[in-house]
Tab-separated table of C-alpha atoms in Angstrom:
chain	number	residue	atom	x	y	z
A	28	MET	CA	37.907	-18.712	42.493
A	29	THR	CA	41.363	-17.101	42.377
A	30	LYS	CA	42.199	-14.241	40.077
A	31	HIS	CA	44.822	-16.432	38.340
A	32	LYS	CA	42.236	-19.123	37.553
A	33	GLU	CA	39.822	-16.513	36.190
A	34	GLU	CA	42.543	-15.285	33.832
A	35	LEU	CA	43.079	-18.811	32.487
A	36	GLU	CA	39.399	-19.361	31.641
A	37	HIS	CA	38.385	-18.808	28.025
A	38	ARG	CA	35.042	-17.342	27.058
A	39	LEU	CA	35.002	-17.519	23.279
A	40	LYS	CA	32.266	-15.787	21.324
A	41	LEU	CA	31.727	-15.688	17.557
A	42	ARG	CA	30.205	-12.404	16.359
A	43	ASN	CA	30.400	-9.651	13.761
A	44	ILE	CA	33.182	-7.084	13.959
A	45	LYS	CA	32.526	-3.594	15.362
A	46	LEU	CA	34.659	-0.539	14.718
A	47	SER	CA	35.505	-0.494	18.429
A	48	ASP	CA	37.427	-3.735	17.812
A	49	TYR	CA	39.959	-1.913	15.655
A	50	ASP	CA	42.811	-1.770	18.180
A	51	ASP	CA	42.677	-5.538	18.802
A	52	ILE	CA	42.507	-6.265	15.063
A	53	ARG	CA	45.370	-3.887	14.282
A	54	ASP	CA	47.614	-5.541	16.875
A	55	ILE	CA	47.024	-9.004	15.423
A	56	MET	CA	47.548	-7.870	11.818
A	57	VAL	CA	50.725	-5.981	12.650
A	58	SER	CA	52.237	-9.033	14.334
A	59	ILE	CA	51.288	-11.373	11.475
A	60	TYR	CA	51.654	-9.152	8.405
A	61	LYS	CA	54.625	-7.009	9.415
A	62	ASP	CA	56.379	-7.953	6.157
A	63	GLN	CA	53.234	-7.686	3.971
A	64	GLY	CA	51.987	-4.186	4.690
A	65	GLY	CA	50.819	-4.490	8.293
A	66	ALA	CA	47.261	-3.641	9.326
A	67	TRP	CA	44.264	-1.986	7.766
A	68	THR	CA	43.722	1.621	8.859
A	69	ARG	CA	40.755	2.457	11.050
A	70	GLN	CA	39.070	4.140	8.080
A	71	GLU	CA	39.580	1.081	5.885
A	72	LEU	CA	38.008	-1.193	8.509
A	73	LYS	CA	35.141	1.295	8.841
A	74	ASN	CA	34.574	1.120	5.072
A	75	GLN	CA	34.647	-2.684	5.137
A	76	ILE	CA	32.080	-2.883	7.941
A	77	LYS	CA	29.853	-0.322	6.220
A	78	ALA	CA	29.990	-2.155	2.879
A	79	PHE	CA	29.153	-5.608	4.242
A	80	PRO	CA	28.743	-5.829	8.045
A	81	GLU	CA	27.585	-9.481	7.957
A	82	GLY	CA	30.790	-10.561	6.255
A	83	GLN	CA	33.194	-9.215	8.884
A	84	ILE	CA	33.432	-11.888	11.581
A	85	CYS	CA	35.564	-12.230	14.686
A	86	ILE	CA	36.076	-14.403	17.740
A	87	GLU	CA	36.496	-12.650	21.073
A	88	ASP	CA	37.854	-14.116	24.290
A	89	ASN	CA	36.747	-12.338	27.451
A	90	GLY	CA	35.937	-9.254	25.403
A	91	LYS	CA	39.171	-9.140	23.391
A	92	VAL	CA	39.241	-9.985	19.665
A	93	VAL	CA	41.683	-12.852	19.088
A	94	ALA	CA	40.791	-13.941	15.530
A	95	ALA	CA	38.955	-12.469	12.552
A	96	ALA	CA	37.835	-13.152	8.982
A	97	LEU	CA	36.925	-10.470	6.463
A	98	SER	CA	34.944	-10.951	3.257
A	99	LEU	CA	32.770	-9.293	0.627
A	100	ILE	CA	30.310	-10.332	-2.074
A	101	VAL	CA	31.320	-9.898	-5.703
A	102	ASP	CA	29.960	-10.582	-9.150
A	103	TYR	CA	32.847	-12.883	-9.914
A	104	ALA	CA	32.433	-12.741	-13.692
A	105	LYS	CA	33.488	-9.079	-13.575
A	106	PHE	CA	36.904	-10.034	-12.228
A	107	GLY	CA	37.622	-13.548	-13.506
A	108	ASP	CA	40.439	-15.734	-12.246
A	109	ASN	CA	43.330	-13.438	-13.166
A	110	HIS	CA	42.762	-10.688	-10.629
A	111	THR	CA	44.920	-9.185	-7.905
A	112	TYR	CA	44.099	-8.692	-4.253
A	113	ASP	CA	43.962	-4.907	-4.686
A	114	GLN	CA	41.629	-5.155	-7.675
A	115	ILE	CA	39.027	-7.351	-6.034
A	116	THR	CA	39.066	-5.500	-2.690
A	117	GLY	CA	39.090	-2.008	-4.234
A	118	PHE	CA	42.459	-1.399	-2.563
A	119	GLY	CA	40.905	-2.256	0.796
A	120	LYS	CA	37.904	0.055	0.487
A	121	PHE	CA	35.516	-2.823	-0.373
A	122	ASP	CA	33.739	-0.579	-2.882
A	123	THR	CA	33.703	-3.638	-5.138
A	124	HIS	CA	31.116	-5.238	-2.822
A	125	ASP	CA	27.934	-6.160	-4.701
A	126	ASN	CA	24.854	-7.327	-2.795
A	127	ASP	CA	23.588	-8.892	-6.033
A	128	GLY	CA	26.818	-10.813	-6.640
A	129	ASP	CA	27.108	-14.595	-6.683
A	130	THR	CA	30.357	-15.225	-4.785
A	131	LEU	CA	31.569	-14.697	-1.242
A	132	TYR	CA	35.176	-13.548	-1.546
A	133	GLY	CA	37.419	-14.142	1.464
A	134	THR	CA	40.000	-11.399	1.882
A	135	ASP	CA	41.624	-12.091	5.256
A	136	VAL	CA	41.750	-14.663	8.032
A	137	PHE	CA	44.090	-14.094	10.966
A	138	VAL	CA	44.519	-15.487	14.475
A	139	ASP	CA	46.446	-14.030	17.398
A	140	ASN	CA	49.732	-15.915	17.754
A	141	GLU	CA	48.918	-16.766	21.382
A	142	TYR	CA	45.772	-18.601	20.223
A	143	ARG	CA	47.372	-20.796	17.576
A	144	GLY	CA	46.462	-24.437	18.014
A	145	MET	CA	42.926	-23.717	19.279
A	146	ARG	CA	41.407	-24.250	15.794
A	147	LEU	CA	39.906	-20.771	15.719
A	148	GLY	CA	40.647	-20.539	12.010
A	149	ARG	CA	38.402	-23.556	11.425
A	150	ARG	CA	35.587	-21.858	13.354
A	151	LEU	CA	35.913	-18.784	11.171
A	152	TYR	CA	35.916	-20.864	8.004
A	153	ASP	CA	32.796	-22.710	9.168
A	154	ALA	CA	31.108	-19.370	9.885
A	155	ARG	CA	31.934	-18.215	6.357
A	156	LYS	CA	30.454	-21.392	4.898
A	157	GLU	CA	27.277	-20.882	6.912
A	158	LEU	CA	27.075	-17.292	5.669
A	159	CYS	CA	27.577	-18.424	2.068
A	160	GLU	CA	24.786	-20.998	2.385
A	161	ASN	CA	22.367	-18.633	4.121
A	162	LEU	CA	22.907	-15.953	1.468
A	163	ASN	CA	22.491	-18.566	-1.312
A	164	LEU	CA	25.818	-17.691	-2.891
A	165	ARG	CA	27.443	-19.993	-5.426
A	166	SER	CA	30.784	-20.421	-3.658
A	167	ILE	CA	33.549	-18.950	-1.531
A	168	ILE	CA	36.658	-17.896	-3.421
A	169	ALA	CA	39.907	-16.648	-1.961
A	170	GLY	CA	43.465	-16.003	-2.993
A	171	GLY	CA	45.717	-18.072	-0.771
A	172	ARG	CA	49.321	-17.415	0.149
A	173	ILE	CA	51.840	-20.283	-0.090
A	174	PRO	CA	54.518	-19.025	2.312
A	175	GLY	CA	56.297	-22.387	2.452
A	176	TYR	CA	57.150	-22.125	-1.241
A	177	SER	CA	60.134	-19.846	-0.494
A	178	LYS	CA	62.070	-22.928	0.658
A	179	TYR	CA	61.447	-24.797	-2.602
A	180	TYR	CA	61.111	-22.205	-5.382
A	181	ASP	CA	64.533	-23.063	-6.830
A	182	GLN	CA	63.682	-26.791	-6.821
A	183	MET	CA	60.172	-26.977	-8.283
A	184	THR	CA	57.341	-25.081	-9.920
A	185	PRO	CA	54.417	-23.757	-7.847
A	186	ARG	CA	52.225	-26.462	-9.404
A	187	LYS	CA	54.576	-29.228	-8.245
A	188	TYR	CA	54.743	-27.640	-4.797
A	189	ILE	CA	50.924	-27.556	-4.534
A	190	ASP	CA	50.681	-31.198	-5.613
A	191	LEU	CA	53.125	-32.201	-2.880
A	192	VAL	CA	51.175	-30.217	-0.293
A	193	LYS	CA	47.982	-31.980	-1.422
A	194	SER	CA	49.636	-35.388	-0.981
A	195	LYS	CA	50.989	-34.251	2.428
A	196	GLU	CA	54.597	-34.653	1.380
A	197	ILE	CA	55.083	-30.962	2.238
A	198	PHE	CA	53.312	-28.908	4.904
A	199	ASP	CA	52.370	-25.328	4.054
A	200	PRO	CA	50.987	-23.316	7.008
A	201	VAL	CA	48.315	-21.678	4.843
A	202	LEU	CA	47.528	-24.054	1.976
A	203	SER	CA	47.480	-27.212	4.126
A	204	PHE	CA	44.902	-25.569	6.381
A	205	GLN	CA	42.744	-24.454	3.464
A	206	LEU	CA	42.770	-27.886	1.834
A	207	ALA	CA	41.778	-29.451	5.161
A	208	ASN	CA	38.768	-27.113	5.174
A	209	GLU	CA	37.388	-28.503	1.894
A	210	PHE	CA	38.739	-25.826	-0.448
A	211	HIS	CA	40.185	-26.920	-3.758
A	212	VAL	CA	42.752	-25.135	-5.909
A	213	ARG	CA	41.292	-23.726	-9.125
A	214	LYS	CA	44.598	-22.419	-10.449
A	215	VAL	CA	47.856	-20.670	-9.606
A	216	ILE	CA	47.899	-16.897	-10.077
A	217	THR	CA	50.886	-14.564	-10.212
A	218	LYS	CA	51.411	-11.072	-8.795
A	219	TYR	CA	48.378	-11.501	-6.550
A	220	LEU	CA	50.272	-9.951	-3.642
A	221	PRO	CA	53.518	-8.607	-5.136
A	222	GLU	CA	54.921	-7.824	-1.687
A	223	ASP	CA	54.488	-11.455	-0.512
A	224	THR	CA	58.108	-12.543	-0.889
A	225	ASP	CA	57.571	-15.796	1.033
A	226	SER	CA	55.125	-16.917	-1.665
A	227	ARG	CA	57.348	-15.467	-4.401
A	228	ALA	CA	54.287	-13.412	-5.448
A	229	TYR	CA	52.401	-16.604	-6.334
A	230	ALA	CA	49.027	-17.450	-4.847
A	231	THR	CA	46.507	-20.246	-5.078
A	232	LEU	CA	43.024	-19.383	-6.262
A	233	LEU	CA	40.881	-21.465	-3.923
A	234	GLU	CA	37.196	-22.324	-4.051
A	235	TRP	CA	34.656	-23.911	-1.741
A	236	ILE	CA	31.436	-24.772	-3.562
A	237	ASN	CA	28.078	-24.269	-1.856
A	238	ILE	CA	26.297	-27.532	-2.629
A	239	TYR	CA	22.961	-26.023	-1.555
A	240	TYR	CA	23.120	-23.132	-4.018
A	241	GLU	CA	19.884	-22.564	-5.941
A	242	LYS	CA	20.408	-20.456	-9.039
A	243	ASP	CA	16.805	-19.460	-9.636
A	244	GLU	CA	14.770	-19.224	-6.462
A	245	LYS	CA	11.065	-19.766	-7.127
A	246	LEU	CA	8.173	-19.011	-4.826
A	247	ILE	CA	6.433	-22.276	-5.740
A	248	GLY	CA	7.498	-25.460	-7.496
A	249	ASN	CA	11.022	-25.592	-6.050
A	250	LYS	CA	12.809	-28.914	-5.826
A	251	LYS	CA	11.664	-30.698	-2.680
A	252	SER	CA	14.100	-31.373	0.111
A	253	ILE	CA	11.896	-33.551	2.304
A	254	VAL	CA	10.246	-36.327	0.282
A	255	ARG	CA	7.592	-38.617	1.727
A	256	LEU	CA	7.552	-42.242	0.616
A	257	GLY	CA	4.584	-44.577	0.870
A	258	LEU	CA	5.293	-48.307	0.481
A	259	VAL	CA	2.545	-50.905	0.155
A	260	GLN	CA	3.307	-54.386	1.487
A	261	TRP	CA	0.622	-56.073	-0.554
A	262	LYS	CA	-1.329	-59.168	0.390
A	263	MET	CA	-1.979	-61.611	-2.403
A	264	ARG	CA	-5.669	-62.500	-2.342
A	265	ARG	CA	-8.197	-63.721	-4.847
A	266	PHE	CA	-9.668	-61.084	-7.159
A	267	ASN	CA	-12.452	-61.953	-9.548
A	268	ASN	CA	-11.561	-59.269	-12.082
A	269	VAL	CA	-9.597	-56.065	-12.697
A	270	ASP	CA	-12.226	-53.972	-10.911
A	271	ASP	CA	-11.702	-55.977	-7.717
A	272	LEU	CA	-7.932	-55.601	-8.037
A	273	MET	CA	-8.074	-51.856	-8.645
A	274	GLN	CA	-10.459	-51.346	-5.728
A	275	GLN	CA	-7.755	-52.689	-3.413
A	276	VAL	CA	-5.052	-50.660	-5.191
A	277	GLU	CA	-7.112	-47.487	-4.794
A	278	PHE	CA	-7.543	-48.196	-1.085
A	279	PHE	CA	-3.771	-48.142	-0.573
A	280	VAL	CA	-3.166	-45.191	-2.907
A	281	ASP	CA	-5.816	-43.277	-0.975
A	282	THR	CA	-4.180	-44.290	2.296
A	283	VAL	CA	-0.648	-43.085	1.483
A	284	SER	CA	-2.012	-40.016	-0.300
A	285	GLY	CA	-3.908	-39.135	2.863
A	286	TYR	CA	-0.521	-38.760	4.532
A	287	LYS	CA	0.587	-36.469	1.674
A	288	SER	CA	3.083	-38.978	0.291
A	289	ASP	CA	5.049	-38.033	-2.813
A	290	PHE	CA	5.421	-41.663	-3.963
A	291	CYS	CA	3.424	-44.863	-3.672
A	292	LEU	CA	5.361	-48.076	-4.364
A	293	LEU	CA	3.641	-51.392	-5.144
A	294	PRO	CA	5.349	-54.828	-5.396
A	295	GLU	CA	6.496	-56.804	-8.406
A	296	PHE	CA	3.636	-58.754	-10.058
A	297	PHE	CA	1.056	-57.301	-7.662
A	298	ASN	CA	-1.609	-58.285	-10.229
A	299	ALA	CA	-0.643	-61.990	-10.089
A	300	PRO	CA	-3.954	-62.996	-8.410
A	301	LEU	CA	-5.619	-62.505	-11.794
A	302	LEU	CA	-3.597	-65.515	-13.016
A	303	ALA	CA	-6.132	-67.731	-11.224
A	304	GLU	CA	-8.463	-67.137	-14.169
A	305	PHE	CA	-5.967	-68.967	-16.404
A	306	ASN	CA	-4.934	-71.722	-14.016
A	307	ASP	CA	-5.958	-74.468	-16.433
A	308	MET	CA	-3.404	-73.224	-18.966
A	309	PRO	CA	0.348	-73.855	-19.089
A	310	ALA	CA	2.255	-71.230	-17.048
A	311	SER	CA	3.768	-69.617	-20.151
A	312	GLU	CA	0.348	-69.173	-21.754
A	313	ALA	CA	-1.276	-67.933	-18.529
A	314	ILE	CA	1.290	-65.139	-18.046
A	315	ARG	CA	0.755	-63.945	-21.629
A	316	ASN	CA	-2.979	-63.774	-20.994
A	317	LEU	CA	-2.300	-61.781	-17.833
A	318	ALA	CA	-0.361	-59.288	-19.971
A	319	ASP	CA	-3.639	-58.444	-21.755
A	320	TYR	CA	-4.729	-56.555	-18.621
A	321	THR	CA	-1.589	-54.422	-18.357
A	322	ASP	CA	-2.670	-51.496	-20.556
A	323	GLU	CA	-5.964	-51.128	-18.698
A	324	ILE	CA	-4.285	-51.275	-15.289
A	325	VAL	CA	-1.669	-48.696	-16.304
A	326	SER	CA	-4.375	-46.357	-17.569
A	327	ARG	CA	-6.269	-46.640	-14.312
A	328	MET	CA	-3.044	-46.182	-12.306
A	329	ARG	CA	-2.420	-42.937	-14.179
A	330	ASP	CA	-5.904	-41.743	-13.241
A	331	LEU	CA	-5.234	-42.584	-9.582
A	332	ALA	CA	-1.921	-40.697	-9.669
A	333	LEU	CA	-3.744	-37.637	-10.982
A	334	SER	CA	-6.737	-37.771	-8.680
A	335	TYR	CA	-4.775	-38.585	-5.502
A	336	ASN	CA	-1.803	-36.323	-6.312
A	337	VAL	CA	0.865	-38.979	-5.804
A	338	ASN	CA	3.531	-40.486	-8.056
A	339	ILE	CA	2.850	-44.221	-8.354
A	340	ILE	CA	5.503	-46.838	-9.070
A	341	ALA	CA	3.123	-49.530	-10.239
A	342	GLY	CA	5.173	-52.493	-9.062
A	343	SER	CA	5.601	-54.557	-12.186
A	344	MET	CA	3.389	-56.327	-14.699
A	345	PRO	CA	3.962	-58.571	-17.715
A	346	GLU	CA	4.068	-56.961	-21.160
A	347	TYR	CA	3.674	-59.057	-24.310
A	348	ASP	CA	3.974	-57.621	-27.830
A	349	GLY	CA	3.403	-60.908	-29.677
A	350	LYS	CA	7.119	-61.682	-29.844
A	351	LYS	CA	8.655	-60.858	-26.492
A	352	LEU	CA	7.340	-61.297	-22.976
A	353	ARG	CA	8.912	-58.843	-20.564
A	354	ASN	CA	8.486	-57.683	-16.973
A	355	VAL	CA	7.967	-53.928	-16.696
A	356	SER	CA	7.474	-51.360	-13.960
A	357	TYR	CA	5.440	-48.265	-14.776
A	358	LEU	CA	6.014	-44.831	-13.262
A	359	CYS	CA	2.719	-42.957	-13.283
A	360	ARG	CA	3.531	-39.379	-12.361
A	361	ARG	CA	0.977	-37.103	-10.769
A	362	ASP	CA	1.269	-34.714	-13.705
A	363	GLY	CA	-0.265	-37.397	-15.964
A	364	THR	CA	2.921	-38.577	-17.704
A	365	ILE	CA	4.018	-42.215	-17.777
A	366	ASP	CA	7.448	-43.872	-18.003
A	367	LYS	CA	8.536	-47.457	-17.703
A	368	GLN	CA	11.527	-49.552	-16.700
A	369	TYR	CA	12.021	-53.132	-17.893
A	370	LYS	CA	13.480	-55.821	-15.710
A	371	LEU	CA	16.926	-56.495	-17.176
A	372	HIS	CA	17.973	-59.740	-15.495
A	373	ILE	CA	15.633	-62.721	-15.650
A	374	THR	CA	15.858	-65.483	-13.049
A	375	PRO	CA	16.209	-69.097	-14.205
A	376	ASP	CA	12.641	-69.865	-13.026
A	377	GLU	CA	11.149	-66.872	-14.869
A	378	GLN	CA	12.849	-67.973	-18.046
A	379	SER	CA	11.980	-71.658	-17.780
A	380	TYR	CA	8.366	-71.294	-16.598
A	381	TRP	CA	7.292	-68.231	-18.540
A	382	GLY	CA	9.875	-67.489	-21.206
A	383	LEU	CA	10.477	-63.959	-19.926
A	384	GLN	CA	13.179	-61.880	-21.634
A	385	GLY	CA	15.152	-58.991	-20.207
A	386	GLY	CA	14.980	-55.392	-21.337
A	387	ASN	CA	17.939	-53.511	-22.754
A	388	GLY	CA	17.942	-50.056	-21.163
A	389	ILE	CA	18.096	-48.277	-17.848
A	390	LYS	CA	17.744	-44.625	-16.910
A	391	VAL	CA	17.005	-42.164	-14.142
A	392	PHE	CA	13.527	-40.636	-14.125
A	393	ASP	CA	12.909	-36.980	-13.316
A	394	THR	CA	9.994	-36.350	-10.958
A	395	ASP	CA	8.719	-33.376	-8.994
A	396	ALA	CA	10.255	-34.960	-5.877
A	397	GLY	CA	13.749	-35.812	-7.070
A	398	LYS	CA	15.537	-38.100	-9.500
A	399	ILE	CA	14.589	-41.750	-9.090
A	400	GLY	CA	15.630	-45.130	-10.399
A	401	ILE	CA	13.687	-48.392	-10.561
A	402	LEU	CA	15.251	-51.863	-10.365
A	403	ILE	CA	12.870	-54.802	-10.351
A	404	CYS	CA	13.736	-57.497	-7.785
A	405	TYR	CA	16.666	-59.549	-9.177
A	406	ASP	CA	18.147	-56.443	-10.844
A	407	VAL	CA	19.117	-54.955	-7.475
A	408	GLU	CA	21.486	-57.894	-6.990
A	409	PHE	CA	23.700	-56.523	-9.783
A	410	PRO	CA	25.698	-53.575	-8.351
A	411	GLU	CA	26.627	-52.233	-11.775
A	412	LEU	CA	23.046	-51.051	-12.357
A	413	GLY	CA	22.869	-49.043	-9.164
A	414	ARG	CA	26.192	-47.397	-9.953
A	415	ILE	CA	25.060	-46.426	-13.460
A	416	LEU	CA	21.967	-44.793	-11.968
A	417	ALA	CA	24.017	-43.061	-9.265
A	418	GLU	CA	26.254	-41.551	-11.933
A	419	GLN	CA	23.068	-39.975	-13.337
A	420	GLU	CA	22.445	-38.298	-9.949
A	421	MET	CA	19.718	-40.619	-8.687
A	422	ASP	CA	18.322	-39.679	-5.248
A	423	ILE	CA	15.961	-42.584	-4.549
A	424	LEU	CA	16.046	-46.150	-5.838
A	425	PHE	CA	12.734	-48.027	-5.826
A	426	VAL	CA	12.827	-51.837	-5.803
A	427	PRO	CA	9.513	-53.645	-6.263
A	428	PHE	CA	10.158	-57.336	-5.642
A	429	TRP	CA	8.495	-60.708	-5.380
A	430	THR	CA	10.159	-63.430	-3.316
A	431	ASP	CA	8.752	-66.728	-2.181
A	432	THR	CA	11.093	-67.654	0.680
A	433	LYS	CA	13.071	-65.839	3.340
A	434	ASN	CA	16.439	-66.656	1.819
A	435	ALA	CA	15.252	-65.208	-1.520
A	436	TYR	CA	14.038	-62.098	0.301
A	437	LEU	CA	17.361	-61.743	2.124
A	438	ARG	CA	19.226	-61.632	-1.177
A	439	VAL	CA	17.133	-58.661	-2.306
A	440	ASN	CA	17.209	-56.990	1.110
A	441	THR	CA	20.959	-57.330	1.651
A	442	CYS	CA	21.771	-56.045	-1.826
A	443	ALA	CA	19.367	-53.115	-1.402
A	444	LYS	CA	21.249	-52.057	1.750
A	445	ALA	CA	24.527	-52.256	-0.133
A	446	ARG	CA	23.186	-50.134	-2.996
A	447	ALA	CA	22.210	-47.395	-0.502
A	448	VAL	CA	25.702	-47.271	1.008
A	449	GLU	CA	27.803	-47.555	-2.122
A	450	ASN	CA	25.687	-45.134	-4.179
A	451	GLU	CA	24.852	-42.661	-1.391
A	452	CYS	CA	21.116	-42.774	-2.050
A	453	TYR	CA	17.887	-43.946	-0.440
A	454	VAL	CA	16.553	-47.374	-1.407
A	455	ALA	CA	12.891	-48.318	-0.919
A	456	ILE	CA	11.848	-51.961	-1.294
A	457	THR	CA	8.515	-53.698	-1.003
A	458	GLY	CA	7.042	-57.084	-1.848
A	459	SER	CA	3.921	-59.146	-1.323
A	460	VAL	CA	2.709	-61.477	1.421
A	461	GLY	CA	0.101	-64.224	1.666
A	462	ASN	CA	-0.597	-67.233	-0.549
A	463	LEU	CA	-2.168	-67.941	-3.936
A	464	PRO	CA	-3.103	-71.653	-3.888
A	465	ARG	CA	-4.499	-71.605	-7.431
A	466	VAL	CA	-1.582	-69.797	-9.111
A	467	GLU	CA	1.287	-71.989	-10.209
A	468	ASN	CA	4.818	-70.659	-9.578
A	469	MET	CA	3.541	-67.732	-7.468
A	470	ASP	CA	1.809	-69.655	-4.717
A	471	ILE	CA	3.762	-68.394	-1.639
A	472	GLN	CA	5.136	-64.947	-0.730
A	473	TYR	CA	7.627	-63.481	1.747
A	474	SER	CA	8.266	-59.776	2.346
A	475	GLN	CA	9.477	-57.175	4.808
A	476	ALA	CA	9.292	-53.738	3.188
A	477	ALA	CA	11.901	-51.165	4.168
A	478	ILE	CA	13.601	-47.867	3.357
A	479	TYR	CA	17.395	-47.773	3.626
A	480	SER	CA	19.831	-44.854	3.714
A	481	PRO	CA	23.588	-44.318	3.546
A	482	SER	CA	25.406	-45.201	6.759
A	483	ASP	CA	26.857	-42.043	8.295
A	484	PHE	CA	26.187	-39.548	11.079
A	485	SER	CA	23.387	-37.705	9.266
A	486	PHE	CA	21.298	-40.866	8.884
A	487	PRO	CA	19.747	-43.457	11.240
A	488	HIS	CA	22.343	-45.390	13.211
A	489	ASP	CA	21.438	-48.652	11.466
A	490	ALA	CA	20.916	-47.022	8.042
A	491	THR	CA	17.239	-48.040	8.200
A	492	VAL	CA	14.745	-45.191	7.835
A	493	ALA	CA	11.707	-47.450	8.298
A	494	GLN	CA	10.853	-51.141	8.209
A	495	ALA	CA	7.550	-53.025	8.114
A	496	SER	CA	6.555	-56.086	10.080
A	497	GLU	CA	7.436	-59.197	8.147
A	498	ASN	CA	4.738	-61.087	6.286
A	499	ALA	CA	1.864	-58.761	7.212
A	500	GLU	CA	-0.203	-56.596	4.909
A	501	THR	CA	0.685	-53.016	5.830
A	502	THR	CA	2.109	-49.721	4.638
A	503	ILE	CA	5.206	-47.700	5.445
A	504	VAL	CA	5.032	-43.905	5.290
A	505	ALA	CA	8.321	-42.130	6.022
A	506	ASP	CA	10.251	-38.984	5.101
A	507	VAL	CA	13.682	-38.870	3.480
A	508	ASP	CA	15.828	-35.729	3.283
A	509	LEU	CA	17.473	-35.231	-0.118
A	510	ASP	CA	19.687	-32.426	1.211
A	511	LEU	CA	21.393	-34.969	3.456
A	512	LEU	CA	22.428	-36.891	0.343
A	513	THR	CA	24.036	-33.754	-1.064
A	514	LYS	CA	25.887	-33.259	2.196
A	515	GLN	CA	26.944	-36.912	2.301
A	516	ARG	CA	28.379	-36.853	-1.212
A	517	LYS	CA	30.533	-33.807	-0.489
A	518	ALA	CA	31.295	-33.983	3.211
A	519	GLY	CA	30.599	-37.527	4.446
A	520	SER	CA	32.960	-39.591	6.563
A	521	VAL	CA	33.511	-41.622	3.404
A	522	ARG	CA	32.457	-40.589	-0.111
A	523	ASN	CA	31.910	-43.649	-2.235
A	524	LEU	CA	31.021	-41.748	-5.403
A	525	GLU	CA	33.553	-38.949	-5.194
A	526	GLN	CA	36.481	-41.178	-4.260
A	527	ARG	CA	36.133	-43.834	-6.953
A	528	ARG	CA	39.442	-44.750	-8.605
A	529	LEU	CA	38.339	-43.891	-12.129
A	530	ASP	CA	41.966	-44.141	-13.169
A	531	LEU	CA	41.699	-47.889	-12.457
A	532	TYR	CA	38.127	-48.873	-13.341
A	533	SER	CA	34.781	-47.714	-14.688
A	534	VAL	CA	31.239	-49.008	-15.150
A	535	GLN	CA	29.732	-48.316	-18.563
A	536	LEU	CA	26.337	-49.003	-20.071
A	537	LYS	CA	26.688	-50.426	-23.555
A	538	ARG	CA	24.114	-49.162	-26.023
A	539	LYS	CA	22.528	-52.178	-27.666
A	540	LYS	CA	22.061	-51.834	-31.403
């Protein structure tokens, strides 16, 4: 290898700054900031490294520093938004650094002019973000120069200038870069750097929010990141009584609990085999008699949730109060509490055969393993419901269903996939298989249980976390990562929730009187 070729090779290394790097850092700062005060002194850099060595980061190339980023931790409430650069940096001494603070404050980022275009600034910004996350700090804040404003100050206000930079009508060498790195402008501040004539002494107060920030770290009982789902693809078979039914339910609850699942999902109308007892009655009368078992089954489901330490979504069962017949899914939490979600949309068959009526409310349920929603079968085919739940920060949508034919199943399945993408959440669906010859209107079943995810790089390539064999009694046990949802909503290739045109449309839940 020739000496010339060796000189052309780059060997970039990201690391923390040492005092021995001072000469390289001074040279870069002098060339960049010759009109804004030049470089830090050796003593100032020494103070900065001593105050917060982890926050002083550089990139070297073949042993020479070619880019650097400096920062400190502050208790931001002590300074507020109307601060100056000198105030928050302690006039460069970094004696304002506070290890117990909540904010990483970026003071400087600079790149050797010969290395412009190599995206070293982006590497430094990414390193800062990683530091902010690892230290569990609320955000990164920085005061940003707007050097391009000097060309426009007599034509527009700083606010108008910033808006045009955001819409890419104007390019600003500093602000355009910061916006591209996921910072947003909190406000415009004045006299931040009085000597910055290019910015006319204005600056943008920029913030990058750490979406993984946990305000109160607990040793136990923290919100789970990895959640394990257990789905039961249930076979319809004859049961003589509730005890027979619950024996089979307990078998599956025990099974998914044995794998330490956080949730166990059963299908819609999983207790339908008990209708055989009322087969000599009209369908509408038989379903109302079936509703007499619901309270007992729910009570026993709650006991299973407690004893097997798993949250159970008890498919759905009929509820009859003497006036209204409704289809309801019960959430039996493992802490002993119970919630329920009514089916809102009733199919033509359910109305004509049974006289079912829809419920009037929908909500997200808090659990020890995330925020969940429940949509029973047909309800998942109405995208408005999923969006309402997503706006309440739902992580996982559970869909217990009952379908008789493959085309009916495909309606539920296709819509479930869509709900996962458009609402940036996981969707778990399961139904029943087998036949019930002696139960009118529920005689055949078709199901293929599955767990779906958003469709982006962090998730499976086909947006399918797991999928059961079709029309076979089985279980699915699979993990979903809630942190990936947080990342998707803030940094995904597309961001369906964040980028809604709320200036054009909205989805609202009307409160029924």
